[in-house]
Structures are given as structure tokens and as C-alpha cells.
mmCIF file of C-alpha atoms and ligand atoms in Angstrom:
data_model
loop_
_atom_site.group_PDB
_atom_site.id
_atom_site.type_symbol
_atom_site.label_atom_id
_atom_site.label_comp_id
_atom_site.label_asym_id
_atom_site.label_seq_id
_atom_site.Cartn_x
_atom_site.Cartn_y
_atom_site.Cartn_z
ATOM 1 C CA MET Z 1030 30.413 -36.860 -37.560
ATOM 2 C CA ASN Z 1031 29.164 -40.267 -37.568
ATOM 3 C CA THR Z 1032 27.850 -40.630 -33.972
ATOM 4 C CA ASP Z 1033 23.798 -39.761 -33.915
ATOM 5 C CA TRP Z 1034 24.537 -36.645 -31.421
ATOM 6 C CA LEU Z 1035 20.774 -36.012 -30.835
ATOM 7 C CA GLU Z 1036 19.477 -39.206 -29.545
ATOM 8 C CA LYS Z 1037 22.332 -38.923 -27.391
ATOM 9 C CA ILE Z 1038 20.994 -35.326 -25.891
ATOM 10 C CA ASN Z 1039 17.650 -36.927 -25.524
ATOM 11 C CA ALA Z 1040 19.178 -39.295 -23.667
ATOM 12 C CA ALA Z 1041 21.389 -37.640 -21.282
ATOM 13 C CA LEU Z 1042 20.267 -38.052 -17.649
ATOM 14 C CA SER Z 1043 22.039 -34.965 -15.788
ATOM 15 C CA LEU Z 1044 23.238 -31.815 -15.999
ATOM 16 C CA GLU Z 1045 26.450 -33.371 -15.493
ATOM 17 C CA ASP Z 1046 26.166 -35.633 -19.494
ATOM 18 C CA VAL Z 1047 25.107 -32.770 -21.068
ATOM 19 C CA GLU Z 1048 28.255 -30.469 -20.234
ATOM 20 C CA THR Z 1049 30.267 -34.154 -20.730
ATOM 21 C CA LEU Z 1050 28.493 -33.584 -24.038
ATOM 22 C CA ARG Z 1051 28.799 -30.504 -25.036
ATOM 23 C CA ILE Z 1052 32.835 -30.892 -24.547
ATOM 24 C CA ASP Z 1053 32.414 -33.886 -26.619
ATOM 25 C CA ILE Z 1054 31.125 -31.880 -29.055
ATOM 26 C CA PHE Z 1055 31.830 -28.227 -28.983
ATOM 27 C CA GLY Z 1056 35.315 -28.938 -26.837
ATOM 28 C CA LYS Z 1057 39.054 -28.444 -28.563
ATOM 29 C CA LYS Z 1058 38.899 -32.006 -29.777
ATOM 30 C CA GLY Z 1059 35.201 -31.887 -30.178
ATOM 31 C CA ASP Z 1060 33.290 -33.867 -32.710
ATOM 32 C CA LEU Z 1061 31.708 -30.561 -34.653
ATOM 33 C CA THR Z 1062 34.770 -29.009 -34.418
ATOM 34 C CA LEU Z 1063 37.472 -31.716 -35.806
ATOM 35 C CA GLU Z 1064 34.483 -31.428 -38.518
ATOM 36 C CA PHE Z 1065 34.825 -27.431 -38.854
ATOM 37 C CA ALA Z 1066 39.043 -28.148 -39.360
ATOM 38 C CA LYS Z 1067 37.907 -30.363 -42.638
ATOM 39 C CA MET Z 1068 36.879 -27.186 -43.954
ATOM 40 C CA LYS Z 1069 40.045 -26.266 -45.412
ATOM 41 C CA ASP Z 1070 40.365 -29.884 -47.561
ATOM 42 C CA VAL Z 1071 37.285 -28.991 -48.859
ATOM 43 C CA PRO Z 1072 37.390 -28.274 -52.744
ATOM 44 C CA ASN Z 1073 36.646 -24.395 -53.084
ATOM 45 C CA GLU Z 1074 32.992 -25.074 -55.371
ATOM 46 C CA GLU Z 1075 31.981 -27.276 -52.585
ATOM 47 C CA LYS Z 1076 32.948 -24.966 -49.464
ATOM 48 C CA LYS Z 1077 29.909 -23.381 -49.427
ATOM 49 C CA ALA Z 1078 27.740 -26.176 -48.856
ATOM 50 C CA PHE Z 1079 29.792 -28.021 -46.623
ATOM 51 C CA ALA Z 1080 30.032 -25.167 -44.486
ATOM 52 C CA GLN Z 1081 26.562 -24.624 -44.506
ATOM 53 C CA HIS Z 1082 25.405 -28.292 -43.040
ATOM 54 C CA LEU Z 1083 27.867 -27.761 -40.210
ATOM 55 C CA ASN Z 1084 26.837 -24.388 -38.967
ATOM 56 C CA GLU Z 1085 22.944 -25.522 -39.271
ATOM 57 C CA GLN Z 1086 24.076 -28.872 -37.229
ATOM 58 C CA LYS Z 1087 26.043 -26.442 -35.104
ATOM 59 C CA THR Z 1088 22.754 -24.446 -34.231
ATOM 60 C CA LEU Z 1089 20.604 -27.582 -34.024
ATOM 61 C CA LEU Z 1090 22.997 -29.585 -31.356
ATOM 62 C CA SER Z 1091 23.494 -26.417 -29.088
ATOM 63 C CA GLU Z 1092 19.537 -25.573 -29.021
ATOM 64 C CA ALA Z 1093 19.239 -29.347 -28.040
ATOM 65 C CA LEU Z 1094 21.859 -28.510 -25.581
ATOM 66 C CA GLU Z 1095 20.170 -25.806 -23.718
ATOM 67 C CA SER Z 1096 16.711 -27.369 -23.969
ATOM 68 C CA LYS Z 1097 17.544 -30.077 -22.345
ATOM 69 C CA LYS Z 1098 19.755 -28.528 -19.696
ATOM 70 C CA THR Z 1099 16.569 -26.653 -18.609
ATOM 71 C CA ILE Z 1100 14.556 -29.748 -18.393
ATOM 72 C CA LEU Z 1101 16.834 -31.520 -16.242
ATOM 73 C CA LEU Z 1102 17.397 -27.761 -14.297
ATOM 74 C CA VAL Z 1103 13.757 -27.728 -13.883
ATOM 75 C CA LEU Z 1104 13.352 -31.617 -12.847
ATOM 76 C CA ALA Z 1105 15.568 -30.503 -10.594
ATOM 77 C CA LEU Z 1106 13.937 -27.606 -8.899
ATOM 78 C CA GLU Z 1107 10.775 -30.140 -8.712
ATOM 79 C CA GLU Z 1108 12.532 -32.342 -7.044
ATOM 80 C CA GLN Z 1109 13.849 -29.955 -4.594
ATOM 81 C CA LEU Z 1110 10.760 -28.518 -3.610
ATOM 82 C CA LYS Z 1111 9.344 -32.151 -2.944
ATOM 83 C CA ASN Z 1112 12.542 -32.904 -0.517
ATOM 84 C CA GLU Z 1113 12.690 -29.875 0.890
ATOM 85 C CA LYS Z 1114 8.640 -29.041 2.073
ATOM 86 C CA ILE Z 1115 8.389 -27.290 5.191
ATOM 87 C CA ASP Z 1116 5.387 -28.644 7.765
ATOM 88 C CA VAL Z 1117 4.483 -25.514 9.220
ATOM 89 C CA THR Z 1118 2.521 -27.616 12.444
ATOM 90 C CA LYS Z 1119 5.558 -28.451 13.187
ATOM 91 C CA PHE Z 1120 6.868 -27.172 17.087
ATOM 92 C CA VAL Z 1121 10.164 -25.209 16.970
ATOM 93 C CA ALA Z 1122 11.332 -23.330 20.148
ATOM 94 C CA SER Z 1123 9.382 -20.360 21.173
ATOM 95 C CA PRO Z 1124 11.193 -17.164 20.049
ATOM 96 C CA GLN Z 1125 11.578 -14.466 22.506
ATOM 97 C CA SER Z 1126 8.841 -11.775 23.013
ATOM 98 C CA GLY Z 1127 8.827 -8.255 24.757
ATOM 99 C CA ALA Z 1128 7.511 -7.736 27.880
ATOM 100 C CA ILE Z 1129 5.342 -4.527 29.384
ATOM 101 C CA HIS Z 1130 8.352 -2.945 31.191
ATOM 102 C CA PRO Z 1131 7.873 -3.348 34.696
ATOM 103 C CA VAL Z 1132 7.661 1.208 35.345
ATOM 104 C CA GLN Z 1133 4.972 0.789 32.326
ATOM 105 C CA PHE Z 1134 3.424 -1.630 34.287
ATOM 106 C CA THR Z 1135 2.998 -0.059 37.047
ATOM 107 C CA MET Z 1136 2.084 3.747 35.764
ATOM 108 C CA ASP Z 1137 -0.878 1.751 34.029
ATOM 109 C CA ARG Z 1138 -2.071 0.201 37.421
ATOM 110 C CA ILE Z 1139 -1.710 3.611 38.971
ATOM 111 C CA ILE Z 1140 -3.811 4.900 36.333
ATOM 112 C CA SER Z 1141 -6.247 2.346 35.806
ATOM 113 C CA TYR Z 1142 -6.876 2.843 39.883
ATOM 114 C CA PHE Z 1143 -7.288 6.793 39.543
ATOM 115 C CA GLN Z 1144 -9.692 6.285 36.470
ATOM 116 C CA ASN Z 1145 -11.928 3.755 37.777
ATOM 117 C CA LEU Z 1146 -12.499 6.562 40.404
ATOM 118 C CA ASN Z 1147 -13.512 9.368 38.106
ATOM 119 C CA PHE Z 1148 -10.234 10.781 37.770
ATOM 120 C CA SER Z 1149 -8.596 12.349 34.713
ATOM 121 C CA VAL Z 1150 -5.632 12.267 33.502
ATOM 122 C CA GLU Z 1151 -3.859 15.404 32.303
ATOM 123 C CA ASP Z 1152 -0.525 16.060 30.623
ATOM 124 C CA GLY Z 1153 1.560 18.707 30.550
ATOM 125 C CA PRO Z 1154 4.888 19.591 28.624
ATOM 126 C CA LEU Z 1155 8.404 18.369 29.589
ATOM 127 C CA VAL Z 1156 9.819 21.620 29.577
ATOM 128 C CA GLU Z 1157 8.102 23.935 31.568
ATOM 129 C CA ASP Z 1158 8.395 27.720 32.651
ATOM 130 C CA ASP Z 1159 9.458 28.798 35.799
ATOM 131 C CA PHE Z 1160 6.120 30.194 36.345
ATOM 132 C CA TYR Z 1161 3.953 26.558 36.472
ATOM 133 C CA ASN Z 1162 7.098 24.387 38.034
ATOM 134 C CA PHE Z 1163 8.053 26.509 40.769
ATOM 135 C CA GLU Z 1164 6.304 30.490 41.643
ATOM 136 C CA ALA Z 1165 2.694 29.194 41.352
ATOM 137 C CA LEU Z 1166 3.531 25.890 43.516
ATOM 138 C CA ASN Z 1167 4.263 28.740 46.290
ATOM 139 C CA LEU Z 1168 7.957 27.777 45.840
ATOM 140 C CA PRO Z 1169 9.509 31.336 45.418
ATOM 141 C CA ALA Z 1170 12.580 32.404 43.987
ATOM 142 C CA TYR Z 1171 14.680 31.416 47.393
ATOM 143 C CA HIS Z 1172 13.489 28.114 47.857
ATOM 144 C CA PRO Z 1173 16.245 25.278 47.983
ATOM 145 C CA ALA Z 1174 14.044 23.288 46.071
ATOM 146 C CA ARG Z 1175 15.166 25.445 42.242
ATOM 147 C CA ASP Z 1176 19.316 25.004 43.554
ATOM 148 C CA MET Z 1177 20.928 24.619 40.531
ATOM 149 C CA GLN Z 1178 21.860 21.008 41.872
ATOM 150 C CA ASP Z 1179 18.952 19.685 41.503
ATOM 151 C CA THR Z 1180 17.261 21.431 39.007
ATOM 152 C CA PHE Z 1181 18.540 21.742 34.591
ATOM 153 C CA TYR Z 1182 18.073 24.435 33.125
ATOM 154 C CA THR Z 1183 17.796 25.023 29.210
ATOM 155 C CA LYS Z 1184 19.701 28.171 28.395
ATOM 156 C CA ASP Z 1185 16.801 30.761 27.804
ATOM 157 C CA GLY Z 1186 16.026 30.107 31.499
ATOM 158 C CA LYS Z 1187 13.630 27.340 31.024
ATOM 159 C CA VAL Z 1188 13.574 23.941 33.587
ATOM 160 C CA LEU Z 1189 12.977 20.576 32.656
ATOM 161 C CA ARG Z 1190 10.071 19.922 34.949
ATOM 162 C CA THR Z 1191 11.636 18.641 38.341
ATOM 163 C CA HIS Z 1192 7.914 17.208 39.072
ATOM 164 C CA THR Z 1193 4.420 16.712 37.737
ATOM 165 C CA SER Z 1194 3.439 18.954 39.826
ATOM 166 C CA PRO Z 1195 2.968 21.454 37.456
ATOM 167 C CA VAL Z 1196 0.205 20.069 35.206
ATOM 168 C CA GLN Z 1197 -1.599 21.018 38.782
ATOM 169 C CA ILE Z 1198 -1.423 24.474 38.018
ATOM 170 C CA ARG Z 1199 -2.028 23.738 33.847
ATOM 171 C CA THR Z 1200 -5.402 22.104 34.665
ATOM 172 C CA MET Z 1201 -6.793 24.308 37.453
ATOM 173 C CA LEU Z 1202 -5.549 27.513 34.587
ATOM 174 C CA ALA Z 1203 -7.568 25.172 32.243
ATOM 175 C CA ASN Z 1204 -10.637 24.725 34.067
ATOM 176 C CA LYS Z 1205 -12.829 25.220 36.895
ATOM 177 C CA PRO Z 1206 -13.594 23.464 39.701
ATOM 178 C CA PRO Z 1207 -15.023 20.644 40.749
ATOM 179 C CA ILE Z 1208 -11.506 18.983 39.588
ATOM 180 C CA ARG Z 1209 -10.423 15.604 40.105
ATOM 181 C CA MET Z 1210 -7.098 14.844 37.874
ATOM 182 C CA ILE Z 1211 -3.888 12.816 37.937
ATOM 183 C CA ALA Z 1212 -0.925 13.613 35.796
ATOM 184 C CA PRO Z 1213 1.375 10.979 34.962
ATOM 185 C CA GLY Z 1214 4.938 11.053 33.566
ATOM 186 C CA ALA Z 1215 8.973 12.131 33.357
ATOM 187 C CA VAL Z 1216 10.535 14.926 35.569
ATOM 188 C CA PHE Z 1217 14.328 15.300 35.877
ATOM 189 C CA ARG Z 1218 16.837 16.073 38.069
ATOM 190 C CA LYS Z 1219 20.382 16.072 38.534
ATOM 191 C CA ASP Z 1220 20.736 12.523 40.513
ATOM 192 C CA PHE Z 1221 22.537 10.066 39.651
ATOM 193 C CA ASP Z 1222 22.939 6.684 42.264
ATOM 194 C CA ILE Z 1223 21.884 3.899 43.932
ATOM 195 C CA THR Z 1224 18.226 5.183 44.025
ATOM 196 C CA HIS Z 1225 17.668 8.213 41.511
ATOM 197 C CA THR Z 1226 18.485 8.524 38.328
ATOM 198 C CA PRO Z 1227 18.418 12.167 36.172
ATOM 199 C CA MET Z 1228 14.899 10.885 34.331
ATOM 200 C CA PHE Z 1229 11.827 8.921 36.470
ATOM 201 C CA HIS Z 1230 7.917 9.185 36.639
ATOM 202 C CA GLN Z 1231 6.031 10.737 38.869
ATOM 203 C CA VAL Z 1232 2.510 10.805 39.308
ATOM 204 C CA GLU Z 1233 0.866 13.437 40.499
ATOM 205 C CA GLY Z 1234 -2.802 13.753 42.028
ATOM 206 C CA LEU Z 1235 -5.359 16.688 42.821
ATOM 207 C CA VAL Z 1236 -8.780 17.337 43.811
ATOM 208 C CA VAL Z 1237 -10.143 20.485 44.242
ATOM 209 C CA ALA Z 1238 -13.763 21.141 45.526
ATOM 210 C CA GLY Z 1239 -15.878 23.632 47.203
ATOM 211 C CA GLU Z 1240 -14.918 25.620 50.580
ATOM 212 C CA GLY Z 1241 -15.436 22.985 53.287
ATOM 213 C CA GLU Z 1242 -15.759 20.196 51.202
ATOM 214 C CA ILE Z 1243 -12.391 18.274 51.130
ATOM 215 C CA SER Z 1244 -10.692 17.480 54.383
ATOM 216 C CA PHE Z 1245 -7.817 15.200 55.237
ATOM 217 C CA ALA Z 1246 -10.265 11.859 55.783
ATOM 218 C CA ASN Z 1247 -11.121 12.352 52.497
ATOM 219 C CA LEU Z 1248 -7.582 11.988 51.245
ATOM 220 C CA LYS Z 1249 -6.106 9.636 54.212
ATOM 221 C CA TYR Z 1250 -9.024 7.405 52.967
ATOM 222 C CA VAL Z 1251 -8.503 7.582 49.201
ATOM 223 C CA MET Z 1252 -4.320 6.995 49.928
ATOM 224 C CA VAL Z 1253 -4.885 4.047 51.708
ATOM 225 C CA GLU Z 1254 -7.056 2.092 49.550
ATOM 226 C CA PHE Z 1255 -4.992 3.162 46.716
ATOM 227 C CA LEU Z 1256 -1.358 1.411 48.959
ATOM 228 C CA LYS Z 1257 -3.227 -1.412 49.148
ATOM 229 C CA HIS Z 1258 -4.493 -1.720 46.117
ATOM 230 C CA MET Z 1259 -0.892 -1.536 44.782
ATOM 231 C CA PHE Z 1260 1.035 -3.636 47.575
ATOM 232 C CA GLY Z 1261 -1.552 -5.638 49.092
ATOM 233 C CA ASP Z 1262 -1.888 -6.010 53.149
ATOM 234 C CA VAL Z 1263 0.444 -3.599 54.118
ATOM 235 C CA GLU Z 1264 0.313 -0.756 57.203
ATOM 236 C CA VAL Z 1265 -0.315 2.391 55.945
ATOM 237 C CA ARG Z 1266 0.831 5.254 58.574
ATOM 238 C CA PHE Z 1267 0.944 9.208 57.833
ATOM 239 C CA ARG Z 1268 3.917 11.174 58.866
ATOM 240 C CA PRO Z 1269 3.712 15.017 59.364
ATOM 241 C CA SER Z 1270 5.980 16.677 56.500
ATOM 242 C CA PHE Z 1271 6.504 19.742 54.968
ATOM 243 C CA PHE Z 1272 6.132 20.589 50.707
ATOM 244 C CA PRO Z 1273 5.623 24.469 49.732
ATOM 245 C CA PHE Z 1274 1.976 23.761 47.808
ATOM 246 C CA THR Z 1275 0.400 21.569 50.629
ATOM 247 C CA GLU Z 1276 -0.390 22.630 54.495
ATOM 248 C CA PRO Z 1277 -0.630 20.094 56.551
ATOM 249 C CA SER Z 1278 1.607 18.110 54.551
ATOM 250 C CA SER Z 1279 2.198 14.357 55.194
ATOM 251 C CA GLU Z 1280 4.852 11.496 53.677
ATOM 252 C CA VAL Z 1281 3.534 8.276 53.898
ATOM 253 C CA ASP Z 1282 4.789 4.847 54.534
ATOM 254 C CA ILE Z 1283 3.769 1.441 54.373
ATOM 255 C CA SER Z 1284 5.150 -1.350 56.162
ATOM 256 C CA CYS Z 1285 8.462 -2.932 54.495
ATOM 257 C CA VAL Z 1286 7.022 -5.280 51.632
ATOM 258 C CA PHE Z 1287 10.520 -7.165 52.416
ATOM 259 C CA CYS Z 1288 10.456 -8.216 55.953
ATOM 260 C CA LYS Z 1289 6.681 -7.296 56.981
ATOM 261 C CA GLY Z 1290 7.656 -4.297 59.046
ATOM 262 C CA GLU Z 1291 9.952 -7.182 61.133
ATOM 263 C CA GLY Z 1292 13.087 -4.647 59.919
ATOM 264 C CA CYS Z 1293 15.673 -4.780 57.193
ATOM 265 C CA ARG Z 1294 18.298 -3.811 55.248
ATOM 266 C CA VAL Z 1295 15.652 -1.970 52.869
ATOM 267 C CA CYS Z 1296 13.804 -0.295 55.275
ATOM 268 C CA SER Z 1297 17.292 0.677 57.198
ATOM 269 C CA HIS Z 1298 15.427 -1.628 60.023
ATOM 270 C CA THR Z 1299 12.686 1.046 60.486
ATOM 271 C CA GLY Z 1300 10.092 -1.563 59.832
ATOM 272 C CA TRP Z 1301 8.551 1.306 57.030
ATOM 273 C CA LEU Z 1302 9.196 2.351 53.255
ATOM 274 C CA GLU Z 1303 8.118 5.653 52.745
ATOM 275 C CA VAL Z 1304 6.267 6.039 49.190
ATOM 276 C CA LEU Z 1305 4.934 9.520 48.363
ATOM 277 C CA GLY Z 1306 3.952 12.647 49.608
ATOM 278 C CA CYS Z 1307 0.696 14.637 49.988
ATOM 279 C CA GLY Z 1308 -1.380 16.931 51.715
ATOM 280 C CA ILE Z 1309 -4.647 19.747 51.812
ATOM 281 C CA VAL Z 1310 -3.270 22.091 48.793
ATOM 282 C CA ASP Z 1311 -2.189 25.493 50.219
ATOM 283 C CA VAL Z 1312 -4.167 28.699 49.852
ATOM 284 C CA ASN Z 1313 -1.263 29.971 48.301
ATOM 285 C CA VAL Z 1314 -1.536 27.413 45.337
ATOM 286 C CA PHE Z 1315 -5.318 28.419 44.642
ATOM 287 C CA GLN Z 1316 -4.391 32.423 44.819
ATOM 288 C CA ALA Z 1317 -2.205 31.680 41.859
ATOM 289 C CA VAL Z 1318 -4.618 30.536 39.883
ATOM 290 C CA GLY Z 1319 -7.216 32.530 40.939
ATOM 291 C CA TYR Z 1320 -9.474 30.027 42.579
ATOM 292 C CA LYS Z 1321 -11.538 31.359 45.724
ATOM 293 C CA ASN Z 1322 -13.613 29.517 48.162
ATOM 294 C CA VAL Z 1323 -12.806 25.842 46.795
ATOM 295 C CA SER Z 1324 -10.698 22.828 48.638
ATOM 296 C CA GLY Z 1325 -8.353 20.513 48.419
ATOM 297 C CA TYR Z 1326 -6.108 17.724 48.602
ATOM 298 C CA ALA Z 1327 -2.736 16.801 46.178
ATOM 299 C CA PHE Z 1328 -0.413 14.277 46.690
ATOM 300 C CA GLY Z 1329 2.550 13.125 44.761
ATOM 301 C CA LEU Z 1330 4.811 9.886 44.048
ATOM 302 C CA GLY Z 1331 7.432 8.109 41.891
ATOM 303 C CA VAL Z 1332 6.244 5.425 39.744
ATOM 304 C CA GLU Z 1333 10.344 3.921 39.628
ATOM 305 C CA ARG Z 1334 10.002 3.613 43.819
ATOM 306 C CA PHE Z 1335 6.429 1.629 43.175
ATOM 307 C CA ALA Z 1336 7.657 -0.809 40.200
ATOM 308 C CA MET Z 1337 11.101 -1.749 42.589
ATOM 309 C CA LEU Z 1338 8.867 -1.812 45.948
ATOM 310 C CA ILE Z 1339 5.984 -4.623 43.806
ATOM 311 C CA HIS Z 1340 9.077 -6.544 42.108
ATOM 312 C CA LYS Z 1341 11.199 -6.085 44.581
ATOM 313 C CA ILE Z 1342 13.937 -5.114 42.440
ATOM 314 C CA GLY Z 1343 16.959 -4.158 44.501
ATOM 315 C CA ASP Z 1344 18.691 -1.401 42.233
ATOM 316 C CA LEU Z 1345 16.986 1.338 40.648
ATOM 317 C CA ARG Z 1346 19.433 1.737 37.265
ATOM 318 C CA SER Z 1347 18.489 -1.555 36.456
ATOM 319 C CA LEU Z 1348 15.230 -0.169 35.338
ATOM 320 C CA PHE Z 1349 16.744 1.653 32.649
ATOM 321 C CA GLU Z 1350 19.296 -0.666 31.102
ATOM 322 C CA SER Z 1351 17.462 -2.521 28.885
ATOM 323 C CA ASP Z 1352 18.716 -6.127 29.950
ATOM 324 C CA ILE Z 1353 16.145 -8.753 28.406
ATOM 325 C CA ARG Z 1354 16.996 -10.679 31.278
ATOM 326 C CA LEU Z 1355 15.743 -8.803 33.757
ATOM 327 C CA LEU Z 1356 12.610 -7.375 31.065
ATOM 328 C CA GLY Z 1357 12.208 -11.278 30.483
ATOM 329 C CA GLN Z 1358 10.815 -11.707 34.213
ATOM 330 C CA PHE Z 1359 7.658 -9.501 33.379
ATOM 331 C CA ARG Z 1360 6.968 -11.308 30.228
HETATM 332 N N1 DAH P 664 6.346 17.412 44.004
HETATM 333 C C1 DAH P 664 6.324 16.680 44.948
HETATM 334 C C2 DAH P 664 7.927 15.649 44.470
HETATM 335 O O1 DAH P 664 8.470 15.895 43.581
HETATM 336 C C3 DAH P 664 5.810 15.261 44.942
HETATM 337 C C4 DAH P 664 4.557 15.335 46.111
HETATM 338 C C5 DAH P 664 4.118 16.198 47.240
HETATM 339 C C6 DAH P 664 3.352 16.290 45.020
HETATM 340 C C7 DAH P 664 3.078 16.267 48.108
HETATM 341 C C8 DAH P 664 2.252 16.636 45.974
HETATM 342 C C9 DAH P 664 1.917 16.704 47.194
HETATM 343 O O2 DAH P 664 1.050 17.090 44.826
HETATM 344 O O3 DAH P 664 1.048 17.024 47.308
HETATM 345 O O4 DAH P 664 8.439 15.287 45.372
#
């Protein structure tokens, strides 16, 4: 070998240079390969020394190539890191963030309103006993609200609660009067169209105090204040109605939030929207939980309906479709 390969390796500036040198030395027609080929012409007694020398050269040169390659790779990486520096302070398009779902938002507003009035927040099971969902609420076995059309029954005779009213019963049984409670949560009915979904949310309310302490006037005052808090400057009207668990009972309307009472498609040209049911707790309900000498009022409302009227959402089902475009509007 006449060439000083070590010097050439040292002088290599790129990985391509190193590769070219490797081929020039170790390739099929490489310098060292050709040297090895001369072995057959070397006299026997010199063969050993000759081979030893070549092997030393081989080790020396391949190590030199490897370390040169490593150095060049490190330099290339350093160069890359220098060029690809990321400016973390630079402006980028903001990522999509989540939002509180309008139903949860509405629920939270209702809950905090009543918490401020010192109501406790109570909970109950979604799969209920007939007793709590119907019987104790003065809904006897023949009552049409128990119709198979409306209620989901489990195989073992329980019901998916059709309203949050059973929590009234559970709370009264677990406590002594006076009681001031709300019960928010999911309820289930066999219903599915533009204004009904098989699962929706209600908030139930119950106030119980001593005999003669609660009147319809108390109920009316709280409902009117609550509805004005939720819907702003609306008219509120009470219509006589019937619920098995309250007597007297009332349905409560607000002036239409879409047309301000003028009359439109949403309010069926009446100018009014029904938003909740309420009344004075029926004596049969108090009897079912063993309460004597008490008086009370109760109310119940649908959270999705409130959310739709607050946010002016047309189709109830869109609240359950998890469409990012709808949710994005509530950020
Ligand atoms: N439970 C009734 C429903 O699901 C709502 C309701 C009406 C609850 C009047 C009450 C009430 O407590 O007094 O339609």
C-alpha cells in the first residue's frame, strides 16, 4: 500500500467521504483487499509476518473509519439541533378546548341557586323500587303513569326511575323535618322525538316544615324568583294542574323567551312556555313516610328544557349528539 489511508480518513469531511474511503480500502478492488490477494505469491516462511501486518492494518483502518464516522454523526446532530431550535414563545393557532355542556351548565346554575337558599343536594339510585318511584308518591298500581308505554322495567321488577321525585321519599325517610332539598339527576322514559329523549335530567325540590308553616304563597314566591334568575325578565304564570303527589298542583309557564309573549311557532302562538310542575305536598305522601303535623311544597323541572330555552336550541336531540360544533358555541 502506497497511500497514507489514515491521513485521508482524518481529512474526510463528510459521511460520504468516509464511505468512499471504505470502498477504496475494503471494497472488492480496494487497496487492502488487493494486498491480501498478494498473499499467495509470498514465500511460505514470510506468509505469517505478511498476514500479521495486513491484519494490523485492517484493524487500524476500520477503527479509524468507525471513529471518524461517529465524530461526523455527532457533528451532524449538533448542527441539526442548532438549526431546528423551536421557539416555544412563538404564536400558534390555539388548540380546540372543551366546554361545559349546556345541560351541565344549566344544572349547575339551578343547583347553585338553591344552594344559596340553603337547600341540600340529595341523590338517589337510577334503578328504583316501585315503592319510591310510584307507590309512596301516591301513584297507586292502576295509575296511567305506570303504563308500560312510559316506564322501563328491569327483569327483576325494578324500574329505571321515571322522575327524580323518589329522592323526596328517600330523603324524608332518612331525615326528620324540617327539610329543604333538591335532587338533580338523570331519569328515563320510553320516548323519542324532537322534544323527548329516553334519558333526560330533572331537578326535584322539596321543602317540609311544621304544620301550617308552608303555604302556596311561599312556593309561588320561590318559583317566581328562581325563574327570573334563570330566564331574566320574564312574566310568570301559575295554571291549576294535577300531580298525584301534590294537592293543589300547578304548572308554571313563563312568557315565551323567543317572541317575548307575542306568539310564535315555539310557544304554539300562545305566548307562554310551560317550564315546571309544583304544588303543596299531598297528605298521602306524608303518610307514606310516616310524617305527621307537617306541611310542604314540591316542584320538578326538566333540565334539557331549561337549557334549550336559555340557549335557544331548537332540537332537544342535539344536546345528546356530542357535536363539537354545537358544544364549541358554549366555550
Ligand atoms: N315528577 C314530575 C314529572 O316528572 C314533576 C313534578 C311535578 C315534581 C310536580 C314535583 C311536583 O315535585 O310537585 O313530571
